[in-house]
Amino acid sequence: MENEVKLTKLAKCAGCGAKVGAGVLAQLLDGIKVHNDPNLLVGFDKSDDASVYKISDELALVQTVDFFPPIADDPYLFGQIAATNALSDVYAMGGEPKLALNLMCVPKEMPSEAVHQMLRGGYDKVYEAGCLITGGHSIFDEEPKYGLAVTGFVHPDHILTNSGAKPGDVLLLTKPLGIGILSTAHKGELASPEGMELAYRLMTTLNKAARDVMVNFRVHACTDVTGFSLMGHLLEMAQGSEVQAVVHVCEVDIIPEAAELAKMGVLPEGMYRNRTFAEPSVDVGDTPLHLQDVLFDPQTAGGLLIAVDPADAEALLQALTPCVPSAQRIGEIRTYPGGSRILLR
């Protein structure tokens, strides 16, 4: 359809690049009392992807919420990306999304057809996930924003958190990095059409296939790589698991155009927030600066970061390869000896 409005021109930040930084978020939550409930298996105090509440010995609810300003000009595409991103947190916990509620902010002057297309994009992606949208809430705002509150199901004994990684585990990743850099370049008309086509394809690829495969293997920890970057989310995993992570930078799939743009200094604001939070805990070794920047790049609807038992690592990698955008073996987990939580080698 011919759009009457360029959505990204209405927003100061794009996608997950608009997230409050992890360090600032920790300060905002500091001191808030966490009430104990034996059925609350995962709460906000764990810095995990979603909360998990036990209903019975066979069933637990996974709940998450995510919304953000436009990362694409086409309203339908933006709706797809926002829904893909919101659903991802449930997959990262090993769950299956079942119900969703729309969250939407729109300017009063935004054309009704554009709003309709944004909602249709979300609906189509949610139904692709086998989930149902059952309602929602909308308000007027100067900037458009869209996302979902999602409820999923998981067996209480099969929850995957970001704090279960064990020494010896192998780290796998299921999408390439560089989406935030490409999106920033696009706003400045510096990204190629081919680069943005790839970025949009990645951002609308559900992590459902990755989840469906990984639950058949001995996965000890999982998180999705979104606004806090690979380094930020891996740091949360390493801290929560009380381990050290080693990342082999040459094994990380980085979108070539994003790497070139990083060399030029085309970087999202969120990258600097991620550096402020995570860099003190990262030994960068001799990793070139532009590659460091990509590792701190905020992703939107990024891939799953999986810590798997070494005996299952190769089989899981082979099983993931035909069904995810980029199955990568990027590092391993070690016993924490003190010092840096993440080593780049």
PDB file of N, CA and C in Angstrom, residues 159-197:
ATOM      1  N   ILE A 159      10.861 -24.859  32.534  1.00  0.00           N
ATOM      2  CA  ILE A 159      11.116 -23.433  32.348  1.00  0.00           C
ATOM      3  C   ILE A 159      12.584 -23.208  32.014  1.00  0.00           C
ATOM      4  N   LEU A 160      12.831 -22.336  31.054  1.00  0.00           N
ATOM      5  CA  LEU A 160      14.192 -21.924  30.742  1.00  0.00           C
ATOM      6  C   LEU A 160      14.375 -20.481  31.205  1.00  0.00           C
ATOM      7  N   THR A 161      15.341 -20.252  32.076  1.00  0.00           N
ATOM      8  CA  THR A 161      15.627 -18.902  32.546  1.00  0.00           C
ATOM      9  C   THR A 161      16.983 -18.458  32.008  1.00  0.00           C
ATOM     10  N   ASN A 162      17.364 -17.218  32.328  1.00  0.00           N
ATOM     11  CA  ASN A 162      18.688 -16.749  31.900  1.00  0.00           C
ATOM     12  C   ASN A 162      19.743 -16.996  32.972  1.00  0.00           C
ATOM     13  N   SER A 163      19.391 -17.743  34.018  1.00  0.00           N
ATOM     14  CA  SER A 163      20.319 -17.907  35.149  1.00  0.00           C
ATOM     15  C   SER A 163      20.685 -19.359  35.436  1.00  0.00           C
ATOM     16  N   GLY A 164      20.541 -20.222  34.432  1.00  0.00           N
ATOM     17  CA  GLY A 164      20.836 -21.634  34.659  1.00  0.00           C
ATOM     18  C   GLY A 164      22.061 -22.160  33.939  1.00  0.00           C
ATOM     19  N   ALA A 165      22.839 -21.272  33.328  1.00  0.00           N
ATOM     20  CA  ALA A 165      24.015 -21.715  32.573  1.00  0.00           C
ATOM     21  C   ALA A 165      25.043 -22.365  33.489  1.00  0.00           C
ATOM     22  N   LYS A 166      25.715 -23.398  32.981  1.00  0.00           N
ATOM     23  CA  LYS A 166      26.684 -24.159  33.770  1.00  0.00           C
ATOM     24  C   LYS A 166      28.043 -24.184  33.080  1.00  0.00           C
ATOM     25  N   PRO A 167      29.130 -24.245  33.866  1.00  0.00           N
ATOM     26  CA  PRO A 167      30.456 -24.360  33.259  1.00  0.00           C
ATOM     27  C   PRO A 167      30.516 -25.536  32.277  1.00  0.00           C
ATOM     28  N   GLY A 168      31.067 -25.292  31.123  1.00  0.00           N
ATOM     29  CA  GLY A 168      31.122 -26.306  30.076  1.00  0.00           C
ATOM     30  C   GLY A 168      30.053 -26.128  29.014  1.00  0.00           C
ATOM     31  N   ASP A 169      28.959 -25.428  29.345  1.00  0.00           N
ATOM     32  CA  ASP A 169      27.903 -25.210  28.357  1.00  0.00           C
ATOM     33  C   ASP A 169      28.441 -24.498  27.126  1.00  0.00           C
ATOM     34  N   VAL A 170      27.828 -24.800  25.996  1.00  0.00           N
ATOM     35  CA  VAL A 170      28.164 -24.152  24.729  1.00  0.00           C
ATOM     36  C   VAL A 170      27.114 -23.085  24.435  1.00  0.00           C
ATOM     37  N   LEU A 171      27.552 -21.932  23.947  1.00  0.00           N
ATOM     38  CA  LEU A 171      26.655 -20.829  23.619  1.00  0.00           C
ATOM     39  C   LEU A 171      26.307 -20.856  22.136  1.00  0.00           C
ATOM     40  N   LEU A 172      25.006 -20.884  21.857  1.00  0.00           N
ATOM     41  CA  LEU A 172      24.505 -20.836  20.490  1.00  0.00           C
ATOM     42  C   LEU A 172      23.649 -19.583  20.307  1.00  0.00           C
ATOM     43  N   LEU A 173      23.627 -19.056  19.094  1.00  0.00           N
ATOM     44  CA  LEU A 173      22.819 -17.886  18.761  1.00  0.00           C
ATOM     45  C   LEU A 173      22.093 -18.166  17.454  1.00  0.00           C
ATOM     46  N   THR A 174      20.858 -17.626  17.292  1.00  0.00           N
ATOM     47  CA  THR A 174      20.033 -18.046  16.155  1.00  0.00           C
ATOM     48  C   THR A 174      19.731 -16.963  15.123  1.00  0.00           C
ATOM     49  N   LYS A 175      20.228 -15.744  15.313  1.00  0.00           N
ATOM     50  CA  LYS A 175      20.094 -14.689  14.302  1.00  0.00           C
ATOM     51  C   LYS A 175      21.389 -13.879  14.262  1.00  0.00           C
ATOM     52  N   PRO A 176      21.717 -13.292  13.109  1.00  0.00           N
ATOM     53  CA  PRO A 176      22.901 -12.436  13.041  1.00  0.00           C
ATOM     54  C   PRO A 176      22.680 -11.112  13.757  1.00  0.00           C
ATOM     55  N   LEU A 177      23.769 -10.382  14.013  1.00  0.00           N
ATOM     56  CA  LEU A 177      23.718  -9.098  14.703  1.00  0.00           C
ATOM     57  C   LEU A 177      23.872  -7.939  13.720  1.00  0.00           C
ATOM     58  N   GLY A 178      23.366  -6.781  14.122  1.00  0.00           N
ATOM     59  CA  GLY A 178      23.540  -5.564  13.344  1.00  0.00           C
ATOM     60  C   GLY A 178      22.258  -4.840  12.989  1.00  0.00           C
ATOM     61  N   ILE A 179      21.120  -5.338  13.491  1.00  0.00           N
ATOM     62  CA  ILE A 179      19.823  -4.758  13.135  1.00  0.00           C
ATOM     63  C   ILE A 179      19.697  -3.306  13.600  1.00  0.00           C
ATOM     64  N   GLY A 180      20.178  -3.011  14.815  1.00  0.00           N
ATOM     65  CA  GLY A 180      20.057  -1.652  15.327  1.00  0.00           C
ATOM     66  C   GLY A 180      20.848  -0.655  14.499  1.00  0.00           C
ATOM     67  N   ILE A 181      22.031  -1.055  14.075  1.00  0.00           N
ATOM     68  CA  ILE A 181      22.874  -0.181  13.252  1.00  0.00           C
ATOM     69  C   ILE A 181      22.223   0.065  11.895  1.00  0.00           C
ATOM     70  N   LEU A 182      21.708  -0.976  11.273  1.00  0.00           N
ATOM     71  CA  LEU A 182      21.031  -0.811   9.986  1.00  0.00           C
ATOM     72  C   LEU A 182      19.810   0.096  10.112  1.00  0.00           C
ATOM     73  N   SER A 183      19.052  -0.065  11.193  1.00  0.00           N
ATOM     74  CA  SER A 183      17.854   0.755  11.383  1.00  0.00           C
ATOM     75  C   SER A 183      18.215   2.221  11.568  1.00  0.00           C
ATOM     76  N   THR A 184      19.302   2.478  12.296  1.00  0.00           N
ATOM     77  CA  THR A 184      19.775   3.849  12.475  1.00  0.00           C
ATOM     78  C   THR A 184      20.242   4.429  11.143  1.00  0.00           C
ATOM     79  N   ALA A 185      20.956   3.633  10.378  1.00  0.00           N
ATOM     80  CA  ALA A 185      21.422   4.077   9.068  1.00  0.00           C
ATOM     81  C   ALA A 185      20.250   4.377   8.138  1.00  0.00           C
ATOM     82  N   HIS A 186      19.196   3.578   8.249  1.00  0.00           N
ATOM     83  CA  HIS A 186      18.020   3.769   7.402  1.00  0.00           C
ATOM     84  C   HIS A 186      17.374   5.123   7.660  1.00  0.00           C
ATOM     85  N   LYS A 187      17.325   5.548   8.921  1.00  0.00           N
ATOM     86  CA  LYS A 187      16.727   6.845   9.237  1.00  0.00           C
ATOM     87  C   LYS A 187      17.525   7.978   8.598  1.00  0.00           C
ATOM     88  N   GLY A 188      18.830   7.772   8.435  1.00  0.00           N
ATOM     89  CA  GLY A 188      19.671   8.762   7.779  1.00  0.00           C
ATOM     90  C   GLY A 188      19.858   8.500   6.303  1.00  0.00           C
ATOM     91  N   GLU A 189      19.081   7.565   5.732  1.00  0.00           N
ATOM     92  CA  GLU A 189      19.133   7.193   4.320  1.00  0.00           C
ATOM     93  C   GLU A 189      20.524   6.724   3.908  1.00  0.00           C
ATOM     94  N   LEU A 190      21.174   5.974   4.816  1.00  0.00           N
ATOM     95  CA  LEU A 190      22.515   5.452   4.560  1.00  0.00           C
ATOM     96  C   LEU A 190      22.536   3.945   4.338  1.00  0.00           C
ATOM     97  N   ALA A 191      21.451   3.267   4.655  1.00  0.00           N
ATOM     98  CA  ALA A 191      21.393   1.809   4.518  1.00  0.00           C
ATOM     99  C   ALA A 191      20.923   1.435   3.114  1.00  0.00           C
ATOM    100  N   SER A 192      21.450   0.341   2.596  1.00  0.00           N
ATOM    101  CA  SER A 192      21.046  -0.124   1.269  1.00  0.00           C
ATOM    102  C   SER A 192      19.675  -0.786   1.339  1.00  0.00           C
ATOM    103  N   PRO A 193      18.933  -0.815   0.217  1.00  0.00           N
ATOM    104  CA  PRO A 193      17.656  -1.540   0.190  1.00  0.00           C
ATOM    105  C   PRO A 193      17.827  -3.012   0.547  1.00  0.00           C
ATOM    106  N   GLU A 194      18.942  -3.611   0.086  1.00  0.00           N
ATOM    107  CA  GLU A 194      19.181  -5.030   0.390  1.00  0.00           C
ATOM    108  C   GLU A 194      19.421  -5.240   1.883  1.00  0.00           C
ATOM    109  N   GLY A 195      20.148  -4.311   2.499  1.00  0.00           N
ATOM    110  CA  GLY A 195      20.395  -4.411   3.929  1.00  0.00           C
ATOM    111  C   GLY A 195      19.116  -4.310   4.733  1.00  0.00           C
ATOM    112  N   MET A 196      18.232  -3.390   4.352  1.00  0.00           N
ATOM    113  CA  MET A 196      16.976  -3.230   5.088  1.00  0.00           C
ATOM    114  C   MET A 196      16.023  -4.394   4.824  1.00  0.00           C
ATOM    115  N   GLU A 197      16.065  -4.939   3.611  1.00  0.00           N
ATOM    116  CA  GLU A 197      15.230  -6.120   3.330  1.00  0.00           C
ATOM    117  C   GLU A 197      15.632  -7.277   4.245  1.00  0.00           C
TER     118      GLU A 197
END
